[in-house]
mmCIF file of N, CA and C in Angstrom:
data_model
loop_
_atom_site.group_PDB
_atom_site.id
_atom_site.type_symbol
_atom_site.label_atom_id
_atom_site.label_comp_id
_atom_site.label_asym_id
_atom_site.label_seq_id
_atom_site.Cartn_x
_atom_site.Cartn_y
_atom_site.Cartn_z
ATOM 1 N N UNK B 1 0.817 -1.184 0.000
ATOM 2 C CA UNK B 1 0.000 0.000 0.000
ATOM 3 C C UNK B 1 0.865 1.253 0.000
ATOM 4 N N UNK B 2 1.712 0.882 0.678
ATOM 5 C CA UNK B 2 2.607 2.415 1.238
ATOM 6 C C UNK B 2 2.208 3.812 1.698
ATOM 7 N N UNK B 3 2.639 4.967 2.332
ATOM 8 C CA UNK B 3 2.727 6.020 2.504
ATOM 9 C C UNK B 3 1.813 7.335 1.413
ATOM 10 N N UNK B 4 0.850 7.520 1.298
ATOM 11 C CA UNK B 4 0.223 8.601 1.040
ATOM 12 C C UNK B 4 0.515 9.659 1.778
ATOM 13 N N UNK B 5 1.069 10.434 0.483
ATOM 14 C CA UNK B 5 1.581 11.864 0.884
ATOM 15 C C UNK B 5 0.082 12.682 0.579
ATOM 16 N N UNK B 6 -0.327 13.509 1.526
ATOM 17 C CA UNK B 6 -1.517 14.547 0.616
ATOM 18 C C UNK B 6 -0.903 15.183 0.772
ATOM 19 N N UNK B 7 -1.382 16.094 -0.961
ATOM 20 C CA UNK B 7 -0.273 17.280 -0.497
ATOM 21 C C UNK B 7 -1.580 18.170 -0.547
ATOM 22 N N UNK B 8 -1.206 19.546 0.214
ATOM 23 C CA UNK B 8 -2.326 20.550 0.668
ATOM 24 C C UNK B 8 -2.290 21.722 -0.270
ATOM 25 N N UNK B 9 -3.203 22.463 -0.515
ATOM 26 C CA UNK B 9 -3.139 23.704 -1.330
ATOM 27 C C UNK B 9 -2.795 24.872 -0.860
ATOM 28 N N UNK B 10 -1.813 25.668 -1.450
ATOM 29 C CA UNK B 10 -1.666 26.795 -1.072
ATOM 30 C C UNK B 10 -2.227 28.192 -0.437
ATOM 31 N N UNK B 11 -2.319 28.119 0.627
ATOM 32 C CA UNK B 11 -3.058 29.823 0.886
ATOM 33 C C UNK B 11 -3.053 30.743 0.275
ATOM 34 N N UNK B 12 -4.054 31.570 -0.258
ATOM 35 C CA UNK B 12 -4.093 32.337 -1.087
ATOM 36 C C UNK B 12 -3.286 33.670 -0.526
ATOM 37 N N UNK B 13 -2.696 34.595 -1.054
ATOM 38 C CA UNK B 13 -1.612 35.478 -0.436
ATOM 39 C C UNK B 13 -2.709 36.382 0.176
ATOM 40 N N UNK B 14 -3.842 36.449 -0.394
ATOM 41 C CA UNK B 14 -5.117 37.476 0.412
ATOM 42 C C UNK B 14 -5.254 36.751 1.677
ATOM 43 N N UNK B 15 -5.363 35.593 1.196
ATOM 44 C CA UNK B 15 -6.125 35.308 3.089
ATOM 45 C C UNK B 15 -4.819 34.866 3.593
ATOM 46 N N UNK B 16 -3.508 35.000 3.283
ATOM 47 C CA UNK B 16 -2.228 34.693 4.636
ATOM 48 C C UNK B 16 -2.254 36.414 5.021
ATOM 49 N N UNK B 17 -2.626 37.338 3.958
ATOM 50 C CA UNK B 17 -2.502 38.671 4.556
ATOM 51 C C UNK B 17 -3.433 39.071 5.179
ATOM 52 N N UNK B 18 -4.747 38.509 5.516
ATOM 53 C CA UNK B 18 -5.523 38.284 6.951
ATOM 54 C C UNK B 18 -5.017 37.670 8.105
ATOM 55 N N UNK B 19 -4.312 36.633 7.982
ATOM 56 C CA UNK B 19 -3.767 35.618 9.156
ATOM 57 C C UNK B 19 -2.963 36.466 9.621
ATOM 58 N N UNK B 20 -1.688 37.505 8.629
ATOM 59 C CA UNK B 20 -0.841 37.970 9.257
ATOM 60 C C UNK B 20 -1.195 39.139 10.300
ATOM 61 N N UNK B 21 -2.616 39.987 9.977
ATOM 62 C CA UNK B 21 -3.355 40.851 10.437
ATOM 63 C C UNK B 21 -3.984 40.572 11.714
ATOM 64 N N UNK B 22 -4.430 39.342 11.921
ATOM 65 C CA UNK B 22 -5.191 39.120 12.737
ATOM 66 C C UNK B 22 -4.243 39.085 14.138
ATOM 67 N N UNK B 23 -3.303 39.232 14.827
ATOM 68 C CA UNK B 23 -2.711 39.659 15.694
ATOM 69 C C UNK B 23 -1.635 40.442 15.597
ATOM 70 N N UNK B 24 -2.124 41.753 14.707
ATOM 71 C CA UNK B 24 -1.563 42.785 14.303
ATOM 72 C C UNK B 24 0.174 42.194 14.072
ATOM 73 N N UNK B 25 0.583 41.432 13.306
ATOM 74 C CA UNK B 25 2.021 40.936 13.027
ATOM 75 C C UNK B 25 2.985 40.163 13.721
ATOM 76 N N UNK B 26 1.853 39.296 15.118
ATOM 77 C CA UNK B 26 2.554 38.693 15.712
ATOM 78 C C UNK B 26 2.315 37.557 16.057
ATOM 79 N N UNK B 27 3.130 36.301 16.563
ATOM 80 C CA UNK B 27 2.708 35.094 16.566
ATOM 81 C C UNK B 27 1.580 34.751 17.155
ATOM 82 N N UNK B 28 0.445 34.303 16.928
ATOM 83 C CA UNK B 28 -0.692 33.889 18.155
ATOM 84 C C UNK B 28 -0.579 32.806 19.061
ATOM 85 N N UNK B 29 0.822 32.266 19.476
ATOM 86 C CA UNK B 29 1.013 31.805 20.276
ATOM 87 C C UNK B 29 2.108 32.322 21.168
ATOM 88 N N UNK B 30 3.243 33.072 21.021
ATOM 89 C CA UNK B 30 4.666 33.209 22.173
ATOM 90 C C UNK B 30 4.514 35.198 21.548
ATOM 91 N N UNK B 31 3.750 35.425 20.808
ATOM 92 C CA UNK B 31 3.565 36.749 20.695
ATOM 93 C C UNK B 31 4.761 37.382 20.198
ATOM 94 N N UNK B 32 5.577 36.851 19.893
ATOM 95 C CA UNK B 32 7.049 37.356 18.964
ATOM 96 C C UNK B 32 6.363 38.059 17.972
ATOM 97 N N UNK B 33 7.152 39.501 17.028
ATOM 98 C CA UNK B 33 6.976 40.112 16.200
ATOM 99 C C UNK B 33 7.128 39.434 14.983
ATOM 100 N N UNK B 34 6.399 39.221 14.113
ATOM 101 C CA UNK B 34 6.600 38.886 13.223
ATOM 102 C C UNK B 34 6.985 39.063 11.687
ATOM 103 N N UNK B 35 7.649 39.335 10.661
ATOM 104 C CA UNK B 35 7.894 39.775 9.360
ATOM 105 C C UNK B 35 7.020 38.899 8.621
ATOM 106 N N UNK B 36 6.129 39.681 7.988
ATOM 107 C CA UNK B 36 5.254 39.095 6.677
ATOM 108 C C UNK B 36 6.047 37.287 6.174
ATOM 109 N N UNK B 37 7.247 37.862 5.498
ATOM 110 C CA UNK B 37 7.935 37.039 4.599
ATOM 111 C C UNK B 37 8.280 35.371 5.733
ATOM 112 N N UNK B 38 8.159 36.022 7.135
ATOM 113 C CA UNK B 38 8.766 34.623 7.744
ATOM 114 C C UNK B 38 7.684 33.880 8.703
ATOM 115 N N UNK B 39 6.289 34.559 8.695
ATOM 116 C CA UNK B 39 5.172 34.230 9.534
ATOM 117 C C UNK B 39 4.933 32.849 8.622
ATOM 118 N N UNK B 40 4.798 32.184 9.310
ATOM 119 C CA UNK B 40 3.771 30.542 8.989
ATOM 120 C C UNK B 40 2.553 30.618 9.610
ATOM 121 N N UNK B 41 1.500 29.786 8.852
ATOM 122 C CA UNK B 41 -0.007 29.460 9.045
ATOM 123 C C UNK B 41 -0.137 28.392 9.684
ATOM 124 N N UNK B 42 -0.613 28.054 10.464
ATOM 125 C CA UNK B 42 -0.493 26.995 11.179
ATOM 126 C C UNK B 42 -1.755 26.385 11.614
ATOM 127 N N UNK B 43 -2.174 25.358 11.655
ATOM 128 C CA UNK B 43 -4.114 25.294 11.548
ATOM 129 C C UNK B 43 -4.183 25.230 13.440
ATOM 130 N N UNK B 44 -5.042 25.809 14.028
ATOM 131 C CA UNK B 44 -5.282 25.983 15.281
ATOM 132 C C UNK B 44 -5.949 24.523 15.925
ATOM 133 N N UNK B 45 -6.882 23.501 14.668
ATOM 134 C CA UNK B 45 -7.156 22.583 15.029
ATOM 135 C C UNK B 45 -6.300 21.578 13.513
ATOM 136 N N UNK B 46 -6.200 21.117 13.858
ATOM 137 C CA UNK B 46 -5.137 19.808 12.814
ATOM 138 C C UNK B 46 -6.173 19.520 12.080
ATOM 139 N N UNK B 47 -5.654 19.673 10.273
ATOM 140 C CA UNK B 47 -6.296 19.044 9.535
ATOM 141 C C UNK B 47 -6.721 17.177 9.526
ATOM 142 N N UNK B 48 -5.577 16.752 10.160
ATOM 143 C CA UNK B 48 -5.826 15.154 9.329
ATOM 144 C C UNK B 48 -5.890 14.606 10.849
ATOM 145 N N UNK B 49 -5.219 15.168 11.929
ATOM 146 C CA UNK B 49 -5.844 14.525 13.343
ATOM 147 C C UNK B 49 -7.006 15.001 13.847
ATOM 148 N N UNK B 50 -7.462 15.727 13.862
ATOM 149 C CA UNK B 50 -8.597 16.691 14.426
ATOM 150 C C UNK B 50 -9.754 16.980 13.522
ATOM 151 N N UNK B 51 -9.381 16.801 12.577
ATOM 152 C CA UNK B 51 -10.698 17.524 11.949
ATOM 153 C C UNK B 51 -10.818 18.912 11.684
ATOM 154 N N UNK B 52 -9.661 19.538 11.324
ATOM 155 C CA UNK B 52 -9.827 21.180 11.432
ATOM 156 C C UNK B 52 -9.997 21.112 9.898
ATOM 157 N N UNK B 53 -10.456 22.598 9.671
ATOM 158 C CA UNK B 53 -10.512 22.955 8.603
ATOM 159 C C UNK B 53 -10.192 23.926 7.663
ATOM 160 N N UNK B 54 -10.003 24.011 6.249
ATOM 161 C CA UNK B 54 -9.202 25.171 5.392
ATOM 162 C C UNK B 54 -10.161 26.444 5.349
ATOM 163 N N UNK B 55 -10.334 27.008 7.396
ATOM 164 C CA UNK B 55 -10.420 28.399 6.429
ATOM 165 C C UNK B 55 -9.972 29.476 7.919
ATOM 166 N N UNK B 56 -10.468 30.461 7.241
ATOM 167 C CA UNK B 56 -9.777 31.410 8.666
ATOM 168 C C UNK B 56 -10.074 31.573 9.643
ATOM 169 N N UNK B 57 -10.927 30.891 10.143
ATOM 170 C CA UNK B 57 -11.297 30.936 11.907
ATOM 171 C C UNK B 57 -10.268 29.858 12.232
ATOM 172 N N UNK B 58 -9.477 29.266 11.501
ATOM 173 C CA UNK B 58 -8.542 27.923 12.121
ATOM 174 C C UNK B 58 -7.060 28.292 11.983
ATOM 175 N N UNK B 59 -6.857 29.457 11.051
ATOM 176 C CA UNK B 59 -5.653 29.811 10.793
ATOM 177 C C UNK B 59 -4.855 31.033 11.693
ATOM 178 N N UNK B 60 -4.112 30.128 12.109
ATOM 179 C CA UNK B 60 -3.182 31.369 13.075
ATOM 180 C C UNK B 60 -2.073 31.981 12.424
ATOM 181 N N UNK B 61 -1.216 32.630 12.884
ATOM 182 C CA UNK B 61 -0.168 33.356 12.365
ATOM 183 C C UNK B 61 0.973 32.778 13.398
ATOM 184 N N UNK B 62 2.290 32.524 13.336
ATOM 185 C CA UNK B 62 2.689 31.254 13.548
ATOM 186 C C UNK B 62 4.517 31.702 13.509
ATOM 187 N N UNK B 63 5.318 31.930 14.364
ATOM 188 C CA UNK B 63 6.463 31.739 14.416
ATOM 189 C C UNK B 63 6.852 29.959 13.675
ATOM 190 N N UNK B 64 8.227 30.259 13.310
ATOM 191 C CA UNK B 64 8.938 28.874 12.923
ATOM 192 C C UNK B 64 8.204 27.752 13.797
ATOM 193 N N UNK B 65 9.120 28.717 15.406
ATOM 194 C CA UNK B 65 9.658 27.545 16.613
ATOM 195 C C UNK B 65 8.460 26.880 16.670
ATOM 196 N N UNK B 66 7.090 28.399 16.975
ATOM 197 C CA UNK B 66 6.145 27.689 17.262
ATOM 198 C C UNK B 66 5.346 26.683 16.716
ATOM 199 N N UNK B 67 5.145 27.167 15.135
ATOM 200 C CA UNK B 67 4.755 26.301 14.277
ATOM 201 C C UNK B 67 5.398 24.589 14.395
ATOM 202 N N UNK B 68 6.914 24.792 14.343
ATOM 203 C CA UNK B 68 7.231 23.366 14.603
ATOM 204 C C UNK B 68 6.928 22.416 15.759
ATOM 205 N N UNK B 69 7.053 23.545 16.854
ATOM 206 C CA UNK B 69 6.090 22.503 18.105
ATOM 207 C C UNK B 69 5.032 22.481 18.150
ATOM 208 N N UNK B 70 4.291 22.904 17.882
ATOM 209 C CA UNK B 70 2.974 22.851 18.057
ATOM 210 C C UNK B 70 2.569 21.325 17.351
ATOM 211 N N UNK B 71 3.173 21.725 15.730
ATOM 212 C CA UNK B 71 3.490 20.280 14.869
ATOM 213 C C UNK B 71 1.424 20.373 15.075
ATOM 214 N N UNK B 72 1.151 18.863 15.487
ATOM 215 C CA UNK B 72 -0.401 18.752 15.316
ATOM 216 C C UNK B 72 -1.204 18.562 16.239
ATOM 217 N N UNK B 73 -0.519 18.930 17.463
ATOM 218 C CA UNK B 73 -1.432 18.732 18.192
ATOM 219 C C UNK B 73 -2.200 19.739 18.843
ATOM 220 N N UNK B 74 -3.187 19.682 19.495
ATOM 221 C CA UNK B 74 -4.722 20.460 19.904
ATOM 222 C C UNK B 74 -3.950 21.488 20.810
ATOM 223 N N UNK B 75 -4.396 22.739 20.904
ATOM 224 C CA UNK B 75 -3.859 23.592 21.852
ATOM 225 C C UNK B 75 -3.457 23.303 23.089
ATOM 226 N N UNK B 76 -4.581 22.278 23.717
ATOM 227 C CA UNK B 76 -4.668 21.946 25.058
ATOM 228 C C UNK B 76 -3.275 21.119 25.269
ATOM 229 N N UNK B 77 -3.044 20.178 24.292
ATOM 230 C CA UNK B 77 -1.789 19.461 24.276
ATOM 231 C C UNK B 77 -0.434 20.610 23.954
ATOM 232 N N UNK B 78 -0.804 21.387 23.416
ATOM 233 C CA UNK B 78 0.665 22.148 22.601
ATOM 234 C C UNK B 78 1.085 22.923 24.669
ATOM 235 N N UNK B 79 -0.412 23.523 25.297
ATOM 236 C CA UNK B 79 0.103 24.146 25.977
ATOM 237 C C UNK B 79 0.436 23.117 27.160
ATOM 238 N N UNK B 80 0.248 21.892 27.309
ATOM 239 C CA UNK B 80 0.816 20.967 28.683
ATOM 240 C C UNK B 80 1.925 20.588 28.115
ATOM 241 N N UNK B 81 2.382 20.614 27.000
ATOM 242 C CA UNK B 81 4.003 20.596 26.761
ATOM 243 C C UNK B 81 4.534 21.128 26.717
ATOM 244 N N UNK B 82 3.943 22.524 26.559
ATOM 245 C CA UNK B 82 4.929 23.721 27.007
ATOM 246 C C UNK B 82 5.516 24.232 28.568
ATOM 247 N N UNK B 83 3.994 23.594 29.046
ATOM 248 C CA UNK B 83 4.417 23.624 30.801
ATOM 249 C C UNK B 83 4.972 22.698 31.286
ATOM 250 N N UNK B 84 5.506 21.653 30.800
ATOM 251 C CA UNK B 84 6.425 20.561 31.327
ATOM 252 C C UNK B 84 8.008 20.195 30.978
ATOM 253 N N UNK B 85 8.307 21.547 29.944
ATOM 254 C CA UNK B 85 9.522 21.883 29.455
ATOM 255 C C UNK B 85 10.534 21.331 30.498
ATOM 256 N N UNK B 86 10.014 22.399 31.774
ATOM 257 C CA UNK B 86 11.249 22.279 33.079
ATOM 258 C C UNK B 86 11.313 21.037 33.319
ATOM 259 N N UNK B 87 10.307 20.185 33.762
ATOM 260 C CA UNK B 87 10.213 19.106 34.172
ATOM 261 C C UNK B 87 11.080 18.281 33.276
ATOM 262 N N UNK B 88 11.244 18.207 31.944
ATOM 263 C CA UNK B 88 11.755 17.052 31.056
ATOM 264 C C UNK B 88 13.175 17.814 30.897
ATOM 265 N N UNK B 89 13.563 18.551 30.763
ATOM 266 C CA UNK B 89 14.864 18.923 30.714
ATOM 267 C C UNK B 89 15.937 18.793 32.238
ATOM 268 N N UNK B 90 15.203 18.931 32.940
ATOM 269 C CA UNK B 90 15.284 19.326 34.217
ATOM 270 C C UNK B 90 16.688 17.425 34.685
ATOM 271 N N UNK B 91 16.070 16.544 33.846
ATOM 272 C CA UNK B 91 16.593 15.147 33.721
ATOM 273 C C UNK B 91 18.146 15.686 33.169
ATOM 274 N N UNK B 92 18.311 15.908 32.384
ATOM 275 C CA UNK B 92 19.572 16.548 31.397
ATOM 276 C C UNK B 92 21.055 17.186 32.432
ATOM 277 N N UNK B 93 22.091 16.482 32.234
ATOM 278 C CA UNK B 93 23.124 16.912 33.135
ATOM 279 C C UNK B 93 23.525 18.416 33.178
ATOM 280 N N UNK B 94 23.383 18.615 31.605
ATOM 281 C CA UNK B 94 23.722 20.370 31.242
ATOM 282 C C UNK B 94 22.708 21.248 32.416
ATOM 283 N N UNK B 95 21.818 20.984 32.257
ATOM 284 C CA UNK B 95 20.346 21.910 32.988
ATOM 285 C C UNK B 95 20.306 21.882 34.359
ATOM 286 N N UNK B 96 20.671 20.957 34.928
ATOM 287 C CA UNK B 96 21.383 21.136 36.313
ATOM 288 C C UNK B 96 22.675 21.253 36.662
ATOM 289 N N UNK B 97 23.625 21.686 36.047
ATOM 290 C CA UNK B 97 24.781 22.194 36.377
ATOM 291 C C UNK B 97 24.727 23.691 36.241
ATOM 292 N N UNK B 98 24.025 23.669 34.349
ATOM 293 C CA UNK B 98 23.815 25.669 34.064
ATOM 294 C C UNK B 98 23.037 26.020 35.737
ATOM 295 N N UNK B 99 21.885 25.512 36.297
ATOM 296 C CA UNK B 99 21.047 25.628 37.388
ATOM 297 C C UNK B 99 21.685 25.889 38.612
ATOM 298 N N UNK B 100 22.902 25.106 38.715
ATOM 299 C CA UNK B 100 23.609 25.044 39.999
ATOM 300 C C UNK B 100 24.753 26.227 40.098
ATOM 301 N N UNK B 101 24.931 26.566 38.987
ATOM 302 C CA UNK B 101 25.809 27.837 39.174
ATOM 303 C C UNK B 101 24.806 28.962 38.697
ATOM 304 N N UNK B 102 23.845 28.893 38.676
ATOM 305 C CA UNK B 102 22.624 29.891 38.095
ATOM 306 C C UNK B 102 23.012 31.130 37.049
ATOM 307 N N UNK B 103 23.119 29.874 35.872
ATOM 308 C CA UNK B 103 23.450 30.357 34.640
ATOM 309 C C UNK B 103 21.906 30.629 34.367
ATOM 310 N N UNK B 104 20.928 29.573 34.597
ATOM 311 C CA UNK B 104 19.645 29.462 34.120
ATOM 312 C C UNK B 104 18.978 29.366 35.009
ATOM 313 N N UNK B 105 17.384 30.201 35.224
ATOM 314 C CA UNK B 105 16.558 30.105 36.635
ATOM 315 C C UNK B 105 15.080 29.614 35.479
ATOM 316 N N UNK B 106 14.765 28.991 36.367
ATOM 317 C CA UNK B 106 13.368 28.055 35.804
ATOM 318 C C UNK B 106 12.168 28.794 36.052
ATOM 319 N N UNK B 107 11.469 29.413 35.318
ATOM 320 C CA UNK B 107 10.033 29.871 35.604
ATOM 321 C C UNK B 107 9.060 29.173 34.993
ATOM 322 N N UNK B 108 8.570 28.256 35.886
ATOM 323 C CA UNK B 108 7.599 27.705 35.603
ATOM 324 C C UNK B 108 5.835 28.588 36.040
ATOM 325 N N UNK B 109 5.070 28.279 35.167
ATOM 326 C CA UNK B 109 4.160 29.151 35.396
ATOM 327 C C UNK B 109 3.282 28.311 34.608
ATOM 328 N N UNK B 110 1.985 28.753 34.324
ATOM 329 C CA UNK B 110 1.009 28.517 33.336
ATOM 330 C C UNK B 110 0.948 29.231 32.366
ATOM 331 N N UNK B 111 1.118 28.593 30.826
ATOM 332 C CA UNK B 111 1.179 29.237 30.028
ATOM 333 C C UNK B 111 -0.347 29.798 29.291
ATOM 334 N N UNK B 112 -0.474 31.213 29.077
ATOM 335 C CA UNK B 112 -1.247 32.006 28.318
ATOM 336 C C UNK B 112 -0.918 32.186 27.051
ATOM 337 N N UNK B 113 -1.339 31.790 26.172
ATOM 338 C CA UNK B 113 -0.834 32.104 24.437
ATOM 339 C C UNK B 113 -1.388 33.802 24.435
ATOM 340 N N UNK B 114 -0.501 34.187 23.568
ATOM 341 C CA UNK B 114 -0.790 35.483 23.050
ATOM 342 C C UNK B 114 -1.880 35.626 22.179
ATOM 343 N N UNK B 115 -2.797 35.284 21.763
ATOM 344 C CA UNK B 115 -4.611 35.898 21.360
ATOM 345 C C UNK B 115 -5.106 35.609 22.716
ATOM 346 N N UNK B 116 -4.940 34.682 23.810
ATOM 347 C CA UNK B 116 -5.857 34.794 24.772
ATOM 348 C C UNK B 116 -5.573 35.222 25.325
ATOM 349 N N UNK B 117 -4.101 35.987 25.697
ATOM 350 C CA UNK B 117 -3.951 37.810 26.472
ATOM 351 C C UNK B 117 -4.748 38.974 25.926
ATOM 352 N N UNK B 118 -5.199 38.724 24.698
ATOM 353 C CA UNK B 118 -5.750 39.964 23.935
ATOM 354 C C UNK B 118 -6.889 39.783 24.089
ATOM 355 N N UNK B 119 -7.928 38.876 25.114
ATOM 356 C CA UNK B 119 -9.417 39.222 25.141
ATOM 357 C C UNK B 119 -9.259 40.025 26.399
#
């Protein structure tokens, strides 16, 4: 059988220049500034796990980093992996040595994405 690639259709440059608008030029998740040319779209609910869909109530505006972690999973998941960063690194010899000479201080907190600071 093998591997089916779908491949997806391009965003139209009108509606990525809504996505880029819709949090006035910045990521809707870590709120970094964003440049037109380097913002990614990123579907807020996953096309092929979730059920999301091709249009703009699903499309965020999207740093690299974030875009790549987020990858496909549901917000709820993107943000309990973001809050368990400390915890899984925290294993790592580097992260407690940088820690022990307090190269690096851990703020753990609950994370708020940047559109849900803006209600």
């Amino acid at each position: 059988m093998g591997n089916t690639v779908v491949k997806r259709k391009a965003i139209p440059k009108k509606i990525r220049e809504k996505v880029y608008k819709k949090y006035n030029g910045h990521c809707a998740y870590c709120g970094c500034k964003l440049e037109y040319k380097d913002m990614q779209v990123d579907h807020l609910t996953s096309l092929y796990w979730n059920g999301g869909k091709e249009e703009i109530e699903n499309y965020m505006p999207a740093c690299r980093m974030c875009n790549f972690y987020k990858s496909t999973m549901s917000l709820e998941n993107f943000r309990e992996r973001l809050e368990t960063i400390c915890d899984r690194i925290e294993r790592n010899f580097t992260c407690r040595i940088a820690r022990q000479y307090g190269l690096i201080k851990e703020n753990k907190k609950n994370v708020k994405f940047y559109f849900e600071r803006l209600d």
